[in-house]
Amino acid sequence: MEYSQTSQTSQTTDRIVGVGNRLISAIELQANNQKEHQKAVEESSKSQNKHQKSIVALTVVIALSTVIYTGVTVWSTLLLHNQVTIEQTLSEN
């Protein structure tokens, strides 16, 4: 009977060790998946940072272009106004 109890205890211990090993494997797999996910998040973050910098640069270019266009429009309008004023003055004389 003592042999039977020892055999059962050994089988129970083997089962517990087996469950423990499967649990360790599952934890290691989860840790590896988490590391891969973290790398993907970091790469995505770097990509997003580059994208945001590009958008800021393009926004600055558009703003500067708008300012230059507005300046040229004002300047040409003033020239046209001066030309009309000169023509009116000449036509009055």
CSV table of C-alpha atoms in Angstrom, one decimal:
chain,number,residue,atom,x,y,z
A,1,MET,CA,0.0,0.0,0.0
A,2,GLU,CA,2.9,2.3,0.7
A,3,TYR,CA,4.2,1.8,-2.8
A,4,SER,CA,0.8,2.7,-4.2
A,5,GLN,CA,0.7,6.0,-2.2
A,6,THR,CA,4.3,6.8,-3.3
A,7,SER,CA,3.3,6.1,-6.9
A,8,GLN,CA,0.2,8.3,-6.6
A,9,THR,CA,2.2,11.1,-4.9
A,10,SER,CA,4.8,10.8,-7.7
A,11,GLN,CA,2.1,11.0,-10.4
A,12,THR,CA,0.5,14.0,-8.6
A,13,THR,CA,3.9,15.7,-8.4
A,14,ASP,CA,4.5,15.0,-12.1
A,15,ARG,CA,1.1,16.5,-13.0
A,16,ILE,CA,1.8,19.6,-10.9
A,17,VAL,CA,5.3,20.0,-12.5
A,18,GLY,CA,3.7,19.6,-15.9
A,19,VAL,CA,1.1,22.2,-15.2
A,20,GLY,CA,3.8,24.5,-13.8
A,21,ASN,CA,5.9,24.0,-16.9
A,22,ARG,CA,2.9,24.8,-19.2
A,23,LEU,CA,2.2,27.9,-17.1
A,24,ILE,CA,5.8,29.0,-17.4
A,25,SER,CA,5.7,28.5,-21.2
A,26,ALA,CA,2.5,30.5,-21.4
A,27,ILE,CA,4.0,33.3,-19.3
A,28,GLU,CA,7.2,33.3,-21.5
A,29,LEU,CA,5.0,33.4,-24.7
A,30,GLN,CA,3.0,36.3,-23.2
A,31,ALA,CA,6.2,38.2,-22.4
A,32,ASN,CA,7.5,37.7,-25.9
A,33,ASN,CA,4.2,38.9,-27.4
A,34,GLN,CA,4.3,41.9,-25.1
A,35,LYS,CA,7.9,42.7,-26.3
A,36,GLU,CA,6.9,42.4,-29.9
A,37,HIS,CA,3.9,44.6,-29.3
A,38,GLN,CA,6.1,47.2,-27.5
A,39,LYS,CA,8.5,47.3,-30.5
A,40,ALA,CA,5.6,47.8,-32.9
A,41,VAL,CA,4.2,50.6,-30.7
A,42,GLU,CA,7.6,52.3,-30.6
A,43,GLU,CA,8.0,52.0,-34.4
A,44,SER,CA,4.5,53.4,-34.9
A,45,SER,CA,5.4,56.2,-32.5
A,46,LYS,CA,8.5,57.1,-34.5
A,47,SER,CA,6.5,57.0,-37.7
A,48,GLN,CA,3.8,59.2,-36.3
A,49,ASN,CA,6.4,61.7,-35.0
A,50,LYS,CA,7.9,62.0,-38.5
A,51,HIS,CA,4.5,62.4,-40.0
A,52,GLN,CA,3.6,65.2,-37.6
A,53,LYS,CA,6.9,67.0,-38.3
A,54,SER,CA,6.1,66.8,-42.0
A,55,ILE,CA,2.6,68.2,-41.5
A,56,VAL,CA,4.1,71.1,-39.4
A,57,ALA,CA,6.6,71.8,-42.1
A,58,LEU,CA,4.0,71.8,-44.8
A,59,THR,CA,1.7,74.0,-42.7
A,60,VAL,CA,4.6,76.5,-42.3
A,61,VAL,CA,5.2,76.5,-46.1
A,62,ILE,CA,1.5,77.0,-46.8
A,63,ALA,CA,1.4,79.9,-44.2
A,64,LEU,CA,4.5,81.6,-45.7
A,65,SER,CA,3.1,81.2,-49.2
A,66,THR,CA,-0.2,82.7,-48.1
A,67,VAL,CA,1.7,85.7,-46.6
A,68,ILE,CA,3.8,86.2,-49.8
A,69,TYR,CA,0.7,85.9,-52.0
A,70,THR,CA,-1.2,88.4,-49.9
A,71,GLY,CA,1.8,90.8,-50.0
A,72,VAL,CA,2.0,90.5,-53.8
A,73,THR,CA,-1.7,91.0,-54.1
A,74,VAL,CA,-1.6,94.1,-51.9
A,75,TRP,CA,1.4,95.5,-53.8
A,76,SER,CA,-0.2,94.9,-57.2
A,77,THR,CA,-3.5,96.5,-56.0
A,78,LEU,CA,-1.6,99.6,-54.8
A,79,LEU,CA,0.2,99.8,-58.2
A,80,LEU,CA,-3.1,99.5,-60.0
A,81,HIS,CA,-4.6,102.2,-57.7
A,82,ASN,CA,-1.7,104.5,-58.4
A,83,GLN,CA,-2.0,103.9,-62.1
A,84,VAL,CA,-5.7,104.7,-62.1
A,85,THR,CA,-5.0,107.9,-60.0
A,86,ILE,CA,-2.3,109.0,-62.5
A,87,GLU,CA,-4.6,108.3,-65.4
A,88,GLN,CA,-7.4,110.3,-63.8
A,89,THR,CA,-5.1,113.2,-63.1
A,90,LEU,CA,-3.8,113.1,-66.7
A,91,SER,CA,-7.3,113.0,-68.1
A,92,GLU,CA,-8.4,115.9,-66.0
A,93,ASN,CA,-5.7,118.1,-67.5
